[in-house]
Amino acid sequence: YYSVSLQIGNPPKDFTFDVDTGSDLTWVQCDAPCSGCTVRTELQYKPKSNTVPCSDPICSALHWPKKPECQNPKDQCDYEVEYADQGSSIGALVVDQFSLKLLDGSSLVPRLAFGCGYDQHFPSAHPPPATVGVLGLGKGKISILTQLVSAGLTRNVLGHCLSSKGGGFLFFGDNVIPSTGVSWTTLVSPKYKYFFNNHYTTGPAELLYNGKPTGLSGLKLIFDSGSTYTYFNSKTYQAIVNLIGNDLKGKPLKDVKEDKTLAICWKGAKPLKSVLEVKNSFKTLTINFKNGRTNSQLQIPPESYLIVSKTGNVCLGILNGSEVGLHDSNVIGDISMQGTMVIYDNEKQQLGWVSADCDKLPK
């Protein structure tokens, strides 16, 4: 999980958010009798009669394309969000000031709308980290980025650099994007029946394994920093598992069913400390985007799809999305974006990536 700390309110108070390019609404656990809250009361956000009324245009932006359901225009603007992992949050929309740092060291304190969540449900299988909420960075009207753009404070561009050591950085605007070396592909607006099209979706793309075509093509991919692992639909997932399995024949890694860390794990001659010890037994996956006459390729080396479990086995961090309710979607998650600056450019409707040292803040 990658989280970011932001200051909200006056006096400013720190809140830690899960960084999520897969959803729009930012929300924080709310001190307003809270059920399903995972953090202590003093870490929760205390509303001070700053709820947004139903008549406010930002309430319509939250509910768009539907209309807010309100008895009275003065009523508070309620929200409900549900996530692909079956987690959810219910609460009221509030407005408060955020303290944001500019690259030159000065500060901005825009007033932004976000959710004060007083009823959270988390999936039992993978409970979320002890963050106070979710920073929604999708393309929707209620997203923090869209609000900053509407206020004329930034270009409609954001990016993140997730370090394989943990940590990294997140940015709004285009000032830190390198002038050379970035690969770009077009963002598409999918018309899924399951999702609004606020996701950062790319494609259609083809999958290569060890530089060779796999016959898998036409893949649409959602880039989602709120997802820890990478997910492919059943057909693609099974093909990847078979390719890796065939490759491991005769290698010193054996299937280990007892390790339930992830769906597939392998055991070495002795317990492993790092993926780097076995990366030579695995091959790079490449996602090849055809953009008109040019191709751009996103390389996913073994260290961007494998993890080492607590017991020292190596496990596959690519999962079957069809089994967790993602239907036919393919999701590129944090594991496959490590060591890479990923840029979401809504102005040019494109997504970019470039290898980067995510441990160093850009100048």
XYZ file of C-alpha atoms in Angstrom:
363
model
C 0.000 0.000 0.000
C 1.195 3.512 -0.748
C -0.198 6.358 1.323
C 0.256 10.120 1.433
C -0.072 12.564 4.306
C -2.061 15.769 3.724
C -2.925 18.634 6.043
C -6.567 19.683 6.302
C -8.282 22.390 8.339
C -7.288 25.457 10.318
C -5.191 24.841 12.355
C -3.887 22.222 9.870
C -3.969 18.595 10.975
C -2.260 15.609 9.289
C -4.342 12.873 7.683
C -2.971 9.810 5.888
C -4.686 8.696 2.686
C -4.501 5.656 0.465
C -3.469 7.043 -2.974
C -6.191 5.934 -5.400
C -6.239 6.788 -9.120
C -9.097 4.261 -9.439
C -11.758 6.361 -7.674
C -12.908 9.989 -7.592
C -14.111 10.958 -4.135
C -11.605 11.786 -1.398
C -12.926 10.876 2.050
C -11.634 10.731 5.591
C -12.946 8.847 8.643
C -15.284 11.163 10.473
C -15.735 11.862 14.173
C -19.544 11.895 13.953
C -20.444 8.656 15.714
C -18.453 6.481 13.330
C -19.076 2.838 12.554
C -16.419 0.737 10.864
C -13.755 3.323 11.696
C -10.286 1.784 11.884
C -8.446 4.677 13.556
C -8.724 6.270 16.994
C -11.124 9.190 17.479
C -8.319 11.748 17.802
C -7.072 10.785 14.325
C -10.509 11.231 12.773
C -11.695 14.415 11.092
C -14.018 16.592 13.205
C -16.588 18.461 11.085
C -17.335 22.024 12.245
C -20.721 22.856 10.668
C -18.991 22.799 7.261
C -21.187 20.231 5.533
C -22.102 21.008 1.935
C -25.822 21.644 1.277
C -27.662 19.727 -1.455
C -28.139 22.917 -3.454
C -24.356 23.389 -3.920
C -23.094 22.630 -7.478
C -20.317 20.444 -5.967
C -23.078 18.144 -4.632
C -24.388 17.766 -8.185
C -20.813 17.094 -9.342
C -20.527 14.333 -6.724
C -23.743 12.618 -7.865
C -23.325 13.225 -11.608
C -24.686 11.778 -13.912
C -27.528 11.229 -11.384
C -29.125 14.004 -9.326
C -28.717 14.342 -5.539
C -31.698 12.893 -3.645
C -32.745 15.541 -1.144
C -36.009 16.455 0.575
C -34.788 19.999 1.113
C -32.053 21.991 -0.755
C -30.595 22.931 2.667
C -30.116 19.265 3.661
C -26.558 17.962 3.856
C -25.130 16.381 0.706
C -24.695 12.645 1.373
C -22.422 10.244 -0.475
C -21.909 6.526 -0.792
C -18.919 4.921 -2.538
C -18.380 1.253 -3.262
C -15.075 -0.230 -4.374
C -14.273 -3.230 -6.554
C -12.997 -5.123 -3.466
C -16.487 -4.784 -1.873
C -15.331 -2.110 0.580
C -17.544 0.974 0.980
C -17.902 4.314 2.746
C -21.026 6.359 3.538
C -20.944 9.912 4.831
C -21.556 13.582 4.162
C -19.723 15.997 1.883
C -17.794 18.744 3.713
C -15.551 21.590 2.584
C -12.299 22.644 4.259
C -8.886 24.033 3.433
C -6.014 21.800 2.304
C -2.380 22.889 2.713
C -0.499 22.031 -0.477
C 3.180 22.755 -1.164
C 4.356 24.243 -4.434
C 7.709 23.245 -5.924
C 9.218 26.625 -4.985
C 8.459 25.905 -1.313
C 5.488 28.267 -0.982
C 2.033 26.993 0.010
C -1.499 26.988 -1.382
C -4.553 26.624 0.851
C -7.491 25.928 -1.480
C -10.899 25.003 -0.039
C -11.835 21.590 -1.391
C -14.820 19.275 -1.003
C -14.318 15.780 0.396
C -16.297 13.150 2.254
C -16.604 12.798 6.012
C -17.165 9.055 6.271
C -19.121 7.813 9.297
C -19.998 4.300 8.085
C -17.225 2.182 6.572
C -17.245 -1.466 5.528
C -13.970 -3.161 4.692
C -13.644 -6.530 2.973
C -12.551 -9.191 5.457
C -9.980 -10.900 3.212
C -7.562 -7.971 2.819
C -8.321 -5.291 5.394
C -6.991 -1.875 4.369
C -3.961 -0.297 6.021
C -4.470 2.060 8.955
C -4.964 5.069 6.714
C -7.653 7.544 7.650
C -9.195 7.603 4.192
C -8.854 7.525 0.426
C -7.378 10.240 -1.821
C -9.534 10.011 -4.966
C -7.500 10.949 -8.035
C -9.776 9.696 -10.821
C -11.057 11.809 -13.712
C -14.487 12.565 -12.204
C -15.870 16.009 -11.374
C -15.488 15.516 -7.603
C -11.833 14.395 -7.745
C -9.273 16.576 -5.921
C -7.388 17.104 -9.201
C -10.534 18.269 -11.044
C -11.338 20.676 -8.188
C -7.795 22.154 -8.288
C -8.034 22.505 -12.076
C -11.461 24.207 -11.827
C -9.947 26.695 -9.360
C -7.181 27.460 -11.897
C -4.452 26.161 -9.570
C -2.856 23.428 -11.694
C -2.727 21.796 -15.107
C -4.969 18.722 -15.432
C -2.051 16.324 -14.985
C -0.979 14.158 -12.085
C 1.631 11.508 -11.527
C 3.268 9.255 -9.001
C 6.572 7.492 -8.527
C 6.321 4.446 -6.248
C 9.634 3.213 -4.862
C 10.299 -0.517 -4.559
C 11.772 0.294 -1.123
C 8.455 1.856 -0.050
C 7.769 5.586 -0.271
C 8.007 7.751 -3.365
C 6.219 10.919 -4.417
C 2.955 12.193 -5.879
C 2.562 15.386 -7.930
C -0.053 17.597 -9.595
C 0.785 19.570 -12.744
C 3.438 18.910 -15.367
C 6.523 20.653 -13.911
C 8.459 17.534 -12.893
C 7.843 15.458 -16.020
C 11.159 14.737 -17.816
C 11.371 16.336 -21.262
C 12.725 13.128 -22.836
C 12.420 9.395 -22.349
C 8.706 9.210 -21.492
C 6.633 6.587 -23.355
C 3.027 7.643 -24.028
C -0.180 5.884 -24.962
C -3.713 7.205 -25.488
C -6.311 7.160 -22.716
C -9.627 5.736 -23.863
C -13.132 6.229 -22.467
C -14.482 2.715 -22.019
C -18.237 2.286 -22.029
C -18.344 -0.580 -19.525
C -21.699 -1.494 -18.100
C -20.047 -2.037 -14.712
C -18.056 1.178 -14.403
C -18.341 4.848 -15.122
C -15.595 5.866 -17.476
C -13.640 7.834 -14.869
C -10.874 5.241 -14.803
C -7.523 5.803 -16.481
C -7.936 3.180 -19.184
C -5.492 2.414 -21.995
C -5.467 -0.035 -24.858
C -6.112 -2.097 -26.822
C -2.710 -3.660 -26.142
C -0.999 -6.975 -26.746
C 0.977 -9.045 -24.263
C 4.508 -10.302 -24.906
C 6.400 -12.794 -22.724
C 10.183 -12.754 -22.866
C 9.845 -10.426 -25.876
C 7.743 -12.905 -27.869
C 4.027 -12.534 -28.791
C 1.646 -14.608 -26.662
C -1.302 -14.296 -29.037
C -3.109 -12.256 -26.364
C -4.232 -8.908 -27.733
C -7.064 -6.382 -27.542
C -6.418 -5.876 -23.808
C -7.865 -2.766 -22.158
C -5.962 -1.837 -18.992
C -6.964 0.290 -16.013
C -4.048 1.959 -14.176
C -5.095 1.924 -10.520
C -2.758 3.005 -7.708
C -5.444 1.923 -5.211
C -4.855 -1.703 -6.201
C -1.863 -3.436 -4.588
C -1.627 -6.232 -7.163
C -2.089 -6.531 -10.913
C -5.178 -8.339 -12.231
C -5.920 -9.896 -15.615
C -9.133 -11.485 -16.868
C -9.350 -15.301 -16.621
C -8.133 -16.096 -20.123
C -5.091 -13.784 -19.941
C -4.293 -14.801 -16.355
C -4.369 -18.515 -17.191
C -2.110 -17.948 -20.206
C 0.446 -16.060 -18.059
C 0.378 -18.782 -15.374
C 0.982 -21.456 -18.046
C 3.868 -19.529 -19.640
C 5.583 -19.010 -16.273
C 4.908 -22.623 -15.221
C 6.428 -24.035 -18.430
C 9.463 -21.819 -17.922
C 10.046 -23.111 -14.382
C 10.283 -26.767 -15.475
C 13.723 -28.034 -14.510
C 14.388 -24.963 -12.299
C 14.912 -25.335 -8.534
C 11.535 -23.713 -7.731
C 8.611 -25.987 -6.801
C 4.893 -25.235 -6.321
C 3.993 -24.822 -2.672
C 0.270 -25.163 -1.903
C 0.575 -24.603 1.882
C 1.563 -20.944 1.414
C -1.747 -19.067 1.147
C -0.157 -15.583 0.835
C -1.329 -15.356 -2.792
C -2.923 -17.780 -5.252
C 0.395 -19.198 -6.544
C 3.670 -19.533 -4.624
C 6.937 -21.404 -5.245
C 9.526 -22.713 -2.798
C 13.277 -22.491 -3.389
C 16.085 -24.671 -2.024
C 16.206 -22.345 0.987
C 13.932 -19.497 2.177
C 14.305 -16.339 0.079
C 14.932 -12.835 1.369
C 14.472 -10.976 -1.913
C 12.858 -11.411 -5.326
C 16.268 -10.565 -6.837
C 17.573 -14.013 -5.781
C 15.212 -15.763 -8.227
C 14.503 -13.138 -10.867
C 16.675 -14.995 -13.397
C 14.229 -17.925 -13.328
C 11.438 -15.631 -14.571
C 10.959 -13.545 -17.708
C 9.744 -10.010 -18.394
C 6.128 -9.418 -19.395
C 5.677 -6.593 -21.897
C 2.510 -4.703 -22.675
C 2.742 -3.394 -26.214
C 0.521 -0.432 -27.117
C 0.078 0.311 -30.807
C -0.438 4.053 -31.222
C -1.082 4.576 -34.901
C 2.264 3.777 -36.518
C 4.323 3.785 -33.344
C 4.508 1.284 -30.503
C 5.127 2.058 -26.866
C 6.014 -0.710 -24.460
C 5.504 -1.038 -20.731
C 7.987 -3.586 -19.382
C 6.958 -5.552 -16.296
C 10.131 -7.338 -15.128
C 9.880 -10.213 -12.579
C 10.519 -7.868 -9.636
C 7.370 -5.972 -10.711
C 5.115 -9.028 -10.540
C 6.634 -11.219 -7.789
C 6.735 -10.867 -4.013
C 8.500 -12.824 -1.259
C 6.092 -14.156 1.370
C 6.721 -14.093 5.146
C 7.880 -17.721 4.981
C 10.456 -16.989 2.262
C 8.612 -18.345 -0.754
C 8.184 -16.405 -3.986
C 4.556 -15.643 -5.001
C 2.892 -14.361 -8.154
C 1.535 -10.819 -7.649
C -0.648 -11.156 -10.746
C -4.147 -12.331 -9.846
C -7.289 -13.494 -11.624
C -9.540 -10.413 -11.826
C -12.566 -12.445 -12.960
C -12.536 -14.216 -9.563
C -12.764 -10.974 -7.562
C -15.597 -9.337 -9.495
C -13.554 -7.305 -11.997
C -15.376 -9.108 -14.840
C -13.303 -8.718 -17.993
C -11.187 -5.784 -16.763
C -7.408 -5.819 -16.484
C -5.874 -3.693 -13.729
C -2.256 -2.557 -13.452
C -1.645 -2.157 -9.707
C 1.133 -0.773 -7.504
C 3.339 -3.875 -7.750
C 3.818 -3.282 -11.496
C 4.309 0.505 -11.251
C 7.298 0.425 -8.860
C 10.455 2.239 -9.958
C 8.454 4.076 -12.622
C 7.086 7.587 -12.889
C 3.510 7.160 -14.133
C 1.858 10.280 -15.587
C -1.887 10.730 -16.048
C -2.321 13.591 -18.538
C -5.994 14.529 -18.815
C -5.258 17.540 -21.034
C -3.784 15.455 -23.829
C -5.779 12.332 -22.866
C -2.638 10.229 -22.562
C -0.827 8.100 -20.017
C 2.961 8.084 -19.770
C 5.685 6.158 -17.965
C 9.440 6.378 -17.561
C 11.947 4.575 -15.320
C 12.834 6.820 -12.399
C 14.539 6.897 -9.030
C 11.436 7.253 -6.871
C 13.531 7.657 -3.694
C 14.693 11.122 -4.819
C 12.336 14.079 -4.987
C 12.552 15.774 -8.401
C 14.355 19.117 -8.534
